[in-house]
Amino acid sequence: MICAMSETPADDVNSPWERAFAEARAAAARGEAPIGACVVKDGEILAAAGNRTIEDHDPTAHAEVLALREAARKLRDERLIGCDLYVTLEPCAMCAGAISFARIRRLYFAAEDEKGGAVENGPRFFAQKTCHHRPEVYGGIRAGEAAELLRDFFKARR
């Protein structure tokens, strides 16, 4: 189930969205693609990360994967039952697979990724009959803000 949400920013500086966007801005400052993710359980932020593929020399160091890894370590469980993931860009196929295997309850994402996304675009990972776990999906939250952050980052690099 994919639902569009409003673009109303959160007021709370400790909100999952504010944390995910802060991680995205920090990634951009390090020269990484400005994508941030945050894992939440019972209203508590368990983990947050920004992309680190260049810094870590690791093609799997996407914000989502890093946040899922940290949350799993904190909970001492590979299954993040009851956890929600907030991410500033529609997850790719690799990240969608990790989200499914982690058993994330709800996925919230900001901007769609027509080229590399795998939730509403591309392979539509969670709609495949081979997908073992499908989170509830809510896209388009603060999409304009996320798209602008990405546009500005890549424009400056050209």
XYZ file of N, CA and C in Angstrom:
474
model
N 0.849 -1.171 0.000
C 0.000 0.000 0.000
C 0.896 1.237 0.000
N 0.710 2.089 -0.977
C 1.519 3.290 -1.080
C 0.589 4.486 -0.959
N 0.899 5.363 -0.048
C 0.083 6.536 0.184
C 0.943 7.778 0.090
N 0.434 8.795 -0.549
C 1.149 10.079 -0.590
C 0.799 10.859 0.662
N 1.760 11.570 1.167
C 1.539 12.365 2.365
C 1.809 13.823 2.047
N 1.410 14.693 2.934
C 1.615 16.126 2.717
C 3.088 16.490 2.877
N 3.423 17.685 2.471
C 4.804 18.160 2.555
C 5.049 18.988 3.812
N 4.148 18.944 4.757
C 4.282 19.748 5.954
C 5.478 19.299 6.771
N 6.442 20.199 6.990
C 7.613 19.818 7.776
C 7.252 19.597 9.239
N 8.018 18.755 9.876
C 7.817 18.522 11.303
C 8.358 19.705 12.089
N 7.701 20.004 13.198
C 8.138 21.119 14.041
C 9.220 20.692 15.028
N 9.212 19.442 15.414
C 10.107 18.935 16.438
C 11.493 18.666 15.856
N 12.513 19.336 16.378
C 13.874 19.152 15.858
C 14.399 17.744 16.129
N 13.765 17.024 17.033
C 14.162 15.648 17.311
C 13.282 14.640 16.585
N 12.498 15.096 15.642
C 11.615 14.195 14.913
C 12.435 13.324 13.965
N 11.908 12.173 13.604
C 12.627 11.315 12.655
C 12.920 12.019 11.332
N 11.995 12.829 10.853
C 12.239 13.546 9.603
C 13.373 14.545 9.750
N 13.386 15.297 10.831
C 14.457 16.263 11.029
C 15.801 15.555 11.113
N 15.829 14.414 11.781
C 17.078 13.654 11.912
C 17.529 13.113 10.563
N 16.587 12.567 9.781
C 16.934 12.033 8.457
C 17.472 13.144 7.553
N 16.838 14.311 7.589
C 17.315 15.424 6.761
C 18.660 15.952 7.263
N 18.867 15.954 8.567
C 20.169 16.372 9.105
C 21.257 15.408 8.633
N 20.965 14.121 8.628
C 21.924 13.122 8.144
C 22.199 13.319 6.653
N 21.170 13.662 5.885
C 21.340 13.908 4.445
C 22.231 15.122 4.206
N 22.007 16.197 4.974
C 22.841 17.401 4.827
C 24.289 17.123 5.242
N 24.471 16.321 6.280
C 25.825 15.964 6.719
C 26.526 15.116 5.650
N 25.782 14.229 5.011
C 26.362 13.425 3.927
C 26.818 14.333 2.794
N 25.998 15.290 2.433
C 26.351 16.238 1.365
C 27.621 17.000 1.728
N 27.735 17.408 2.976
C 28.922 18.152 3.426
C 30.187 17.303 3.314
N 30.039 15.981 3.380
C 31.184 15.069 3.235
C 31.421 14.686 1.773
N 30.595 15.235 0.865
C 30.733 14.916 -0.555
C 29.971 13.680 -0.983
N 29.137 13.165 -0.106
C 28.315 11.985 -0.398
C 26.953 12.438 -0.933
N 26.278 11.561 -1.665
C 24.915 11.862 -2.102
C 24.079 12.163 -0.866
N 23.314 13.267 -0.878
C 22.595 13.711 0.315
C 21.331 12.905 0.600
N 21.546 11.745 1.176
C 20.434 10.869 1.542
C 20.615 10.501 3.004
N 19.534 10.610 3.758
C 19.570 10.282 5.174
C 18.442 9.340 5.537
N 18.672 8.545 6.574
C 17.675 7.581 7.034
C 17.669 7.523 8.551
N 16.521 7.126 9.081
C 16.340 7.092 10.526
C 15.405 5.934 10.870
N 15.795 5.097 11.836
C 14.966 3.989 12.302
C 14.372 4.368 13.654
N 13.064 4.145 13.774
C 12.335 4.528 14.982
C 11.533 3.343 15.511
N 11.526 3.208 16.828
C 10.664 2.212 17.473
C 10.036 2.836 18.702
N 8.740 2.714 18.807
C 7.990 3.255 19.947
C 8.305 4.727 20.187
N 8.446 5.492 19.110
C 8.698 6.921 19.210
C 10.131 7.309 19.505
N 11.020 6.337 19.665
C 12.428 6.599 19.970
C 13.283 6.360 18.735
N 14.166 7.306 18.441
C 15.103 7.129 17.340
C 16.187 6.150 17.790
N 16.240 4.994 17.130
C 17.241 3.974 17.458
C 18.538 4.188 16.704
N 18.411 4.651 15.463
C 19.593 4.773 14.614
C 19.319 5.759 13.499
N 20.370 6.401 13.042
C 20.264 7.326 11.909
C 21.602 7.333 11.192
N 21.542 7.541 9.878
C 22.778 7.552 9.094
C 22.549 8.298 7.792
N 23.654 8.765 7.238
C 23.656 9.337 5.904
C 24.520 8.459 5.022
N 24.411 8.624 3.734
C 25.229 7.831 2.811
C 26.709 7.934 3.164
N 27.421 6.802 3.037
C 28.863 6.769 3.273
C 29.574 5.879 2.257
N 29.046 5.764 1.060
C 29.647 4.863 0.074
C 31.067 5.283 -0.285
N 31.310 6.564 -0.442
C 32.642 7.055 -0.805
C 33.585 6.969 0.401
N 33.138 7.490 1.522
C 33.955 7.508 2.736
C 34.371 6.102 3.175
N 33.450 5.147 3.096
C 33.727 3.776 3.540
C 34.254 2.881 2.419
N 34.318 3.412 1.199
C 34.712 2.587 0.048
C 33.852 1.327 0.009
N 32.539 1.542 0.137
C 31.598 0.432 0.274
C 30.331 0.739 -0.516
N 30.079 0.021 -1.610
C 28.888 0.295 -2.404
C 27.580 -0.012 -1.675
N 27.656 -0.738 -0.562
C 26.437 -1.033 0.201
C 26.191 -0.032 1.329
N 27.034 0.959 1.487
C 26.918 1.904 2.605
C 25.884 2.996 2.313
N 24.701 2.560 1.899
C 23.588 3.494 1.721
C 23.028 3.838 3.100
N 22.416 5.000 3.206
C 21.887 5.477 4.481
C 20.954 4.452 5.127
N 20.077 3.860 4.323
C 19.116 2.902 4.858
C 19.820 1.692 5.467
N 20.763 1.129 4.739
C 21.476 -0.066 5.210
C 22.242 0.237 6.485
N 22.918 1.377 6.517
C 23.686 1.748 7.715
C 22.771 1.934 8.926
N 21.629 2.582 8.734
C 20.686 2.782 9.842
C 20.087 1.451 10.294
N 19.757 0.575 9.355
C 19.231 -0.744 9.719
C 20.262 -1.540 10.512
N 21.519 -1.504 10.075
C 22.588 -2.224 10.786
C 22.729 -1.728 12.218
N 22.749 -0.402 12.386
C 22.905 0.166 13.730
C 21.727 -0.202 14.628
N 20.515 -0.106 14.087
C 19.326 -0.450 14.876
C 19.349 -1.928 15.271
N 19.733 -2.796 14.346
C 19.801 -4.232 14.647
C 20.824 -4.514 15.751
N 21.960 -3.810 15.692
C 22.971 -3.976 16.753
C 22.405 -3.534 18.105
N 21.730 -2.385 18.105
C 21.173 -1.885 19.372
C 20.127 -2.829 19.941
N 19.279 -3.366 19.081
C 18.222 -4.270 19.540
C 18.708 -5.709 19.695
N 19.932 -5.971 19.213
C 20.500 -7.310 19.248
C 19.570 -8.323 18.567
N 19.071 -7.885 17.401
C 18.138 -8.721 16.643
C 18.175 -8.285 15.181
N 18.278 -9.243 14.281
C 18.297 -8.910 12.855
C 16.924 -8.515 12.332
N 15.893 -8.835 13.083
C 14.532 -8.463 12.693
C 14.094 -7.256 13.509
N 13.768 -6.221 12.806
C 13.399 -4.955 13.449
C 11.879 -4.836 13.528
N 11.284 -5.807 14.195
C 9.834 -5.876 14.335
C 9.340 -4.627 15.068
N 8.301 -4.004 14.524
C 7.723 -2.813 15.152
C 8.489 -1.534 14.871
N 9.508 -1.600 14.022
C 10.303 -0.413 13.697
C 9.836 0.221 12.394
N 10.004 1.516 12.322
C 9.678 2.290 11.127
C 10.950 2.924 10.595
N 11.027 3.074 9.274
C 12.182 3.671 8.624
C 11.756 4.924 7.884
N 12.459 6.013 8.128
C 12.255 7.290 7.446
C 13.477 7.525 6.571
N 13.272 7.818 5.299
C 14.408 8.032 4.401
C 14.063 9.160 3.428
N 15.070 9.939 3.089
C 14.845 11.140 2.278
C 14.683 10.858 0.792
N 14.984 9.637 0.340
C 14.835 9.276 -1.066
C 14.285 7.858 -1.152
N 13.446 7.620 -2.137
C 12.896 6.288 -2.381
C 14.030 5.258 -2.420
N 13.920 4.196 -1.641
C 14.983 3.190 -1.598
C 15.200 2.477 -2.932
N 16.465 2.093 -3.167
C 16.845 1.304 -4.337
C 16.477 -0.164 -4.067
N 16.739 -1.023 -5.034
C 16.410 -2.440 -4.886
C 17.186 -3.088 -3.730
N 18.474 -2.753 -3.597
C 19.269 -3.318 -2.511
C 18.666 -2.945 -1.158
N 18.343 -1.676 -1.001
C 17.802 -1.200 0.269
C 16.401 -1.756 0.519
N 15.596 -1.873 -0.535
C 14.259 -2.454 -0.385
C 14.374 -3.896 0.105
N 15.340 -4.628 -0.422
C 15.564 -5.995 0.047
C 15.941 -6.031 1.514
N 16.832 -5.143 1.916
C 17.242 -5.076 3.326
C 16.060 -4.693 4.218
N 15.234 -3.779 3.760
C 14.043 -3.355 4.513
C 13.100 -4.539 4.708
N 12.922 -5.317 3.661
C 12.060 -6.495 3.734
C 12.629 -7.526 4.704
N 13.921 -7.849 4.566
C 14.537 -8.840 5.449
C 14.552 -8.375 6.902
N 14.644 -7.074 7.133
C 14.639 -6.543 8.501
C 13.241 -6.522 9.110
N 12.246 -6.747 8.290
C 10.838 -6.757 8.726
C 10.377 -5.380 9.236
N 10.828 -4.345 8.556
C 10.400 -2.984 8.911
C 8.875 -2.896 8.806
N 8.260 -2.286 9.792
C 6.799 -2.171 9.828
C 6.277 -1.155 8.816
N 6.859 0.057 8.855
C 6.423 1.128 7.956
C 7.638 1.812 7.356
N 7.543 2.091 6.058
C 8.568 2.843 5.343
C 7.968 4.180 4.950
N 8.638 5.246 5.364
C 8.258 6.600 4.966
C 9.404 7.144 4.131
N 9.109 7.638 2.922
C 10.181 8.243 2.145
C 9.725 9.562 1.556
N 10.699 10.413 1.293
C 10.422 11.758 0.783
C 10.316 11.729 -0.739
N 11.387 11.999 -1.429
C 11.363 12.125 -2.893
C 11.367 10.767 -3.581
N 10.638 10.683 -4.682
C 10.707 9.506 -5.540
C 12.026 9.531 -6.294
N 12.489 8.344 -6.676
C 13.701 8.220 -7.481
C 13.331 7.453 -8.746
N 13.021 8.199 -9.802
C 12.579 7.579 -11.054
C 13.656 6.706 -11.683
N 14.909 7.028 -11.442
C 16.015 6.287 -12.059
C 16.430 5.065 -11.239
N 16.583 5.232 -9.941
C 17.120 4.152 -9.118
C 16.188 3.603 -8.066
N 15.006 4.194 -7.935
C 14.071 3.736 -6.913
C 13.496 2.368 -7.233
N 13.103 1.645 -6.188
C 12.562 0.297 -6.380
C 11.280 0.058 -5.600
N 10.656 1.144 -5.133
C 9.422 1.001 -4.374
C 8.236 1.421 -5.243
N 8.226 2.655 -5.688
C 7.184 3.131 -6.589
C 7.648 3.131 -8.036
N 8.945 2.993 -8.240
C 9.541 2.990 -9.569
C 10.300 1.695 -9.775
N 10.824 1.525 -10.998
C 11.649 0.355 -11.288
C 10.957 -0.950 -10.974
N 11.628 -1.824 -10.237
C 11.083 -3.167 -10.010
C 9.907 -3.241 -9.032
N 9.611 -2.161 -8.349
C 8.518 -2.181 -7.356
C 8.648 -3.422 -6.455
N 9.749 -3.444 -5.761
C 10.186 -4.597 -4.979
C 9.093 -5.198 -4.097
N 8.385 -4.368 -3.360
C 7.416 -4.886 -2.390
C 6.168 -5.464 -3.052
N 5.964 -5.180 -4.334
C 4.810 -5.713 -5.064
C 5.095 -7.077 -5.676
N 6.349 -7.517 -5.624
C 6.711 -8.802 -6.228
C 6.228 -9.956 -5.347
N 5.737 -11.017 -5.980
C 5.242 -12.161 -5.202
C 6.358 -12.868 -4.445
N 7.605 -12.629 -4.848
C 8.747 -13.237 -4.149
C 9.173 -12.448 -2.911
N 8.579 -11.306 -2.679
C 8.907 -10.482 -1.506
C 8.310 -11.129 -0.255
N 9.152 -11.419 0.714
C 8.708 -12.117 1.924
C 7.967 -11.231 2.911
N 8.356 -9.979 2.993
C 7.710 -9.054 3.937
C 7.512 -7.718 3.245
N 6.312 -7.183 3.354
C 5.972 -5.904 2.741
C 5.626 -4.892 3.834
N 6.434 -3.864 3.981
C 6.064 -2.836 4.968
C 4.929 -1.979 4.416
N 4.262 -1.292 5.303
C 3.352 -0.242 4.840
C 4.258 0.840 4.262
N 3.864 1.445 3.149
C 4.709 2.430 2.486
C 3.962 3.748 2.352
N 4.632 4.827 2.764
C 4.090 6.173 2.661
C 5.141 7.043 1.977
N 4.869 7.455 0.761
C 5.836 8.240 -0.001
C 5.389 9.668 -0.214
N 6.331 10.496 -0.604
C 6.038 11.886 -0.946
C 6.048 12.850 0.222
N 6.488 12.418 1.375
C 6.525 13.291 2.550
C 7.756 14.191 2.430
N 7.538 15.481 2.403
C 8.624 16.455 2.263
C 9.436 16.218 0.984
N 8.748 15.752 -0.042
C 9.399 15.417 -1.316
C 10.089 16.619 -1.946
N 9.454 17.775 -1.910
C 10.043 18.973 -2.501
C 11.364 19.348 -1.846
N 11.404 19.267 -0.543
C 12.617 19.588 0.213
C 13.751 18.606 -0.123
N 13.409 17.333 -0.190
C 14.423 16.319 -0.506
C 14.921 16.470 -1.938
N 13.999 16.712 -2.860
C 14.384 16.878 -4.267
C 15.287 18.091 -4.447
N 14.985 19.170 -3.735
C 15.808 20.375 -3.822
C 17.221 20.114 -3.280
N 17.312 19.401 -2.190
C 18.607 19.060 -1.607
C 19.447 18.257 -2.608
N 18.835 17.279 -3.238
C 19.535 16.469 -4.240
C 19.920 17.294 -5.461
N 18.984 18.096 -5.964
C 19.238 18.937 -7.141
C 20.401 19.882 -6.899
N 20.376 20.563 -5.756
C 21.441 21.514 -5.419
C 22.795 20.818 -5.300
N 22.815 19.643 -4.693
C 24.061 18.892 -4.522
C 24.662 18.530 -5.874
N 23.849 17.939 -6.754
C 24.394 17.496 -8.036
C 24.672 18.659 -8.986
N 23.928 19.734 -8.857
C 24.200 20.933 -9.671
C 25.570 21.510 -9.313
N 25.878 21.531 -8.033
C 27.161 22.077 -7.572
C 28.346 21.203 -8.009
N 28.088 19.934 -8.233
C 29.158 19.006 -8.619
C 29.448 19.020 -10.122
N 28.554 19.608 -10.893
C 28.743 19.621 -12.369
C 29.661 20.706 -12.805
